[in-house]
Amino acid sequence: LEADDDKTEAALAARGQQDRLDAALTGLVRSRLPGALTLVRPASAVFLVPDEIANDLVTVEKLAAQILAAAAPVMKPGSGSVGIGNVANGVGELARSHIEARQALRLTRRAGSRGRVASYRSLGAFRLLLEVQSPEALRRFVDELLGPLLQYARSRDTPLLETLEALSAARWIRRAAARQLGIHINSMTYRVERIQALTGLQLDDPETRVAISIALRARAMLGM
């Protein structure tokens, strides 16, 4: 569990706030996470969950959501998020699991999400972005796929880049993306055709969709 921004982190570091956070979490941990080890810090908390719970990701995510709800009143007006690492097979892997949990938070926040539960396992292919050591390599990848749309966005009013993000978020279901954007399906069709004309990409191609989704997430990470 971590604060989502520096302001919330600083507020939680104030005298007495760690005790408030500890008190908010203690009852929940005792009742819902028997056998768990908990370390509460001024602006964060770490939970080591027993194997019988940790192996069920759905259960862990539900517990993480409850932890987030319990901590929310202490973090107001700010917010926090919970990251979940992969299962540690022994003490020697605890550090790796902790790093994964923080990486999941990092990637989720860079995509603009706050107050979320982020599982490293659920990141899927997006985990590869965390392994890329060169920001310039990521930037080139984004430019190759999205460059024409980034240039278009600087000079035109039609939000084609936002349309592409909505399509990716809606699993490429055009009607769902159109509803999300509040536009007619005919407008969505026009925008898709315009995106394809500008980029040369075929949005019905599965491999292209994966590449676009990764490029969109990389763009958020880089702040492009």
XYZ file of N, CA, C and O in Angstrom, residues 15-16 53 58 62 73 84 97 123-124 135 185 190 214 223:
60
model
N 3.129 13.669 12.131
C 3.034 12.977 13.415
C 1.612 12.464 13.659
O 0.636 13.176 13.484
N 1.509 11.226 14.048
C 0.219 10.637 14.381
C -0.464 9.927 13.232
O -1.332 9.078 13.448
N -3.350 -18.270 0.851
C -4.105 -17.130 0.327
C -3.426 -16.576 -0.920
O -4.068 -16.271 -1.918
N -7.380 -13.940 -7.291
C -8.684 -13.277 -7.162
C -8.953 -12.919 -5.699
O -9.393 -11.804 -5.385
N -9.204 -9.121 -3.967
C -10.346 -8.687 -3.154
C -9.879 -8.172 -1.793
O -10.369 -7.148 -1.296
N -9.912 6.564 4.267
C -10.234 7.723 5.120
C -8.998 8.418 5.684
O -9.005 9.637 5.878
N 0.471 -5.751 -6.004
C 0.587 -7.163 -5.634
C 1.691 -7.800 -6.472
O 1.631 -7.786 -7.709
N 9.386 -10.175 -4.986
C 7.941 -9.972 -4.986
C 7.589 -8.532 -4.610
O 6.674 -7.929 -5.190
N -0.582 -7.558 -15.290
C -0.064 -6.611 -16.275
C 0.167 -7.272 -17.627
O 0.229 -6.595 -18.648
N 0.309 -8.597 -17.628
C 0.500 -9.314 -18.882
C 1.709 -8.811 -19.647
O 2.789 -8.608 -19.092
N 14.886 4.480 -22.239
C 13.682 5.247 -22.565
C 13.628 5.630 -24.040
O 12.549 5.736 -24.624
N -21.841 5.762 -33.509
C -21.026 4.705 -34.101
C -20.495 5.122 -35.475
O -19.391 4.729 -35.874
N -15.759 6.640 -38.828
C -14.976 7.650 -39.541
C -13.598 7.815 -38.898
O -12.575 7.881 -39.596
N 0.464 -1.683 -26.303
C 1.750 -1.524 -25.626
C 2.300 -0.121 -25.868
O 2.818 0.527 -24.950
N 5.273 9.977 -20.647
C 4.689 11.313 -20.590
C 4.710 12.022 -21.920
O 4.805 13.255 -21.981
